[in-house]
Amino acid sequence: MWYNIYMTKKPLIIGVAGGSASGKSSVSQAILANFSHEHIALIAHDSYYKDQGSLEFEDRLKTNYDHPFAFDTDYLLTQLGALQDGLQVDIPIYDYALHTRSQETYSQNPVDVIIVEGILVLDDKRLRDMMDIKIFVDTDDDVRIIRRIKRDMAERSRSLDSIITQYLSAVKPMYHEFIEPTKRYADLIIPEGVSNLVGLDIINTKIASILEEN
């Protein structure tokens, strides 16, 4: 593994949580764009869905992807710790069409700022304790389901019926049971996501302030 002997400080870690299709990725990308001159990286919690390669495809379809047990958060914690120590890591890639982890990975070098984005990144205390800034993107249920339908049909090869079934049986109830309650851990709640320019400005100003102090 590559080791950066010049790194003398741990990276700034920002957690961005919220319901499915709430605008987490858009907020994260907006932060990336604002700090493009910095060494910054985005890591998705979705990359750490558990490997289901040993299961038959029909059994994979039964997985509740909105439950904390669907994630290998221990692996994420290990890789974040390695990045903090200046080590390069190989991040897994999840195949949404096959409902299991891909054989491919991508390499991530240590950086100054790490954005960790996902529906449940504020659920695990160990993960929260690593974060310098915790953000929750809060968007109405009806907006999120419309966005999810558009996204999953275009990007994840899902049928309309399967999206609606999954939303009613798992996505919506899991949001109210596990995801929404993590708002209480957030340092900042951003209603409506990336369209909230005031919220984004507050986030970017705070990040800039911390980077200047370091």
C-alpha positions in Angstrom: 0.0 0.0 0.0 1.0 3.5 -0.7 1.9 5.6 2.4 2.1 9.4 2.5 5.0 10.2 4.8 4.3 13.9 4.5 0.8 13.7 6.1 1.1 15.2 9.6 -2.7 15.8 10.3 -5.8 13.7 10.1 -8.3 14.5 7.4 -11.4 16.5 8.0 -14.3 14.0 7.9 -17.8 15.2 6.9 -20.9 13.0 7.3 -23.9 13.6 5.0 -27.0 11.6 5.8 -30.7 11.7 4.9 -33.4 9.6 3.4 -33.1 7.9 0.0 -33.2 10.4 -2.8 -33.2 13.3 -0.4 -30.3 15.1 -2.2 -27.4 13.8 -0.2 -25.3 13.2 -3.2 -26.1 16.6 -4.7 -25.1 18.3 -1.5 -21.9 16.2 -1.3 -21.1 17.1 -5.0 -21.7 20.8 -4.3 -19.1 20.6 -1.4 -16.7 18.8 -3.7 -17.1 21.5 -6.4 -16.6 24.3 -3.9 -13.4 22.8 -2.5 -12.0 21.5 -5.8 -8.7 23.1 -5.1 -8.3 20.9 -1.9 -7.4 17.2 -1.7 -10.9 16.0 -1.2 -12.8 12.7 -1.7 -16.3 11.4 -1.5 -17.0 7.9 -0.1 -20.5 6.4 -0.3 -21.8 4.2 2.4 -23.6 2.3 -0.4 -20.2 1.0 -1.5 -20.1 -1.0 1.7 -23.3 -3.0 1.3 -22.5 -6.5 2.4 -21.3 -9.0 -0.3 -24.2 -11.3 -1.3 -22.3 -13.3 -3.9 -23.0 -16.5 -2.0 -26.8 -16.0 -2.3 -29.0 -16.9 -5.2 -30.3 -13.9 -7.1 -33.9 -14.3 -5.9 -32.6 -14.3 -2.3 -30.6 -11.1 -2.9 -33.9 -9.4 -4.0 -35.3 -10.0 -0.5 -32.5 -7.9 1.2 -33.7 -4.9 3.1 -31.1 -2.3 1.9 -32.4 0.4 4.2 -31.7 -1.5 7.5 -28.4 -1.0 9.3 -27.6 -4.7 9.0 -27.4 -4.4 5.2 -24.1 -2.5 5.6 -20.6 -3.7 6.4 -19.9 -0.5 8.4 -17.0 -2.2 10.2 -15.2 -2.4 6.9 -15.9 1.3 6.2 -14.5 2.2 9.7 -11.4 0.2 9.0 -10.8 1.9 5.6 -11.5 5.4 7.1 -9.0 4.6 9.8 -6.4 3.6 7.2 -6.9 6.8 5.3 -6.5 8.7 8.5 -3.2 7.0 8.9 -2.0 7.9 5.5 -2.7 4.6 3.8 -4.2 4.0 0.3 -7.3 1.8 0.3 -9.2 -0.2 -2.3 -12.9 0.8 -1.9 -15.5 -1.8 -3.0 -18.0 -1.1 -5.7 -21.6 -2.3 -5.4 -23.5 -3.7 -8.4 -27.1 -2.6 -8.1 -28.3 -4.6 -11.0 -26.8 -7.9 -9.6 -27.6 -6.9 -5.9 -24.1 -7.8 -4.7 -20.6 -6.4 -4.5 -18.7 -6.2 -7.8 -15.4 -7.9 -8.2 -13.9 -4.5 -9.0 -12.7 -1.8 -6.6 -11.2 1.6 -6.9 -8.2 3.0 -5.2 -8.4 6.0 -2.8 -5.3 7.9 -1.7 -5.3 9.8 1.6 -6.7 13.3 1.3 -7.3 16.4 3.4 -11.1 16.2 3.4 -13.3 13.1 3.2 -17.1 13.3 2.7 -18.9 10.2 3.8 -22.4 10.1 2.3 -25.3 7.6 2.9 -28.7 7.1 4.5 -27.3 5.7 7.7 -23.9 7.3 8.2 -25.1 9.0 11.4 -26.5 5.7 12.8 -23.3 4.2 14.1 -21.7 6.1 17.1 -18.2 4.9 16.1 -18.7 6.5 12.7 -20.2 9.7 14.2 -17.2 10.0 16.5 -14.9 10.1 13.5 -16.8 13.0 11.9 -15.9 16.7 12.3 -19.1 17.9 10.7 -22.4 16.0 10.6 -25.1 17.0 8.1 -28.7 15.7 7.6 -30.4 16.5 4.3 -34.2 16.7 5.1 -36.6 16.3 2.1 -40.3 15.5 2.0 -41.3 11.9 1.4 -43.3 12.7 -1.8 -40.4 14.4 -3.3 -38.0 11.6 -2.5 -40.2 8.9 -3.9 -40.5 10.7 -7.2 -36.7 11.2 -7.4 -36.1 7.6 -6.5 -38.4 6.3 -9.2 -36.6 8.4 -11.8 -33.1 7.5 -10.6 -33.7 3.7 -10.1 -35.3 3.3 -13.5 -32.6 5.3 -15.3 -29.5 4.2 -13.4 -30.2 0.9 -11.6 -32.3 -1.1 -14.2 -35.3 -1.3 -11.9 -38.9 -1.6 -12.9 -41.6 0.8 -11.7 -43.4 -2.0 -9.8 -40.3 -3.2 -8.0 -39.4 0.4 -7.0 -42.8 1.0 -5.5 -42.9 -2.4 -3.8 -39.5 -1.8 -2.2 -40.4 1.7 -1.2 -43.6 0.7 0.6 -42.3 -2.5 2.2 -38.8 -1.2 3.3 -37.7 2.3 2.2 -40.4 4.3 3.9 -40.8 2.3 7.1 -37.0 2.1 7.6 -36.7 5.8 7.0 -39.0 6.6 9.9 -37.6 3.8 12.1 -33.8 4.3 11.6 -32.9 7.2 9.4 -35.0 10.1 10.4 -34.2 9.6 14.1 -30.5 10.3 13.3 -31.3 13.9 12.7 -30.7 14.5 16.4 -27.0 13.8 15.9 -26.6 16.3 13.0 -24.8 19.6 13.5 -26.7 21.0 10.7 -30.0 20.1 9.0 -30.4 21.2 5.4 -34.1 21.2 4.2 -34.5 20.5 0.5 -30.9 19.7 -0.1 -28.8 21.4 -2.8 -31.5 24.0 -3.5 -31.0 25.4 -0.1 -28.2 27.9 -1.0 -28.1 29.4 2.5 -27.5 26.0 4.1 -24.8 25.2 1.6 -23.1 28.5 2.2 -23.0 27.8 6.0 -21.5 24.4 5.4 -18.8 25.7 3.0 -18.0 28.6 5.3 -17.6 26.2 8.3 -15.4 23.8 6.3 -13.2 26.6 5.1 -12.8 27.9 8.7 -11.7 24.5 9.9 -9.2 24.0 7.0 -7.7 27.4 7.8 -7.3 26.6 11.4 -5.5 23.4 10.5 
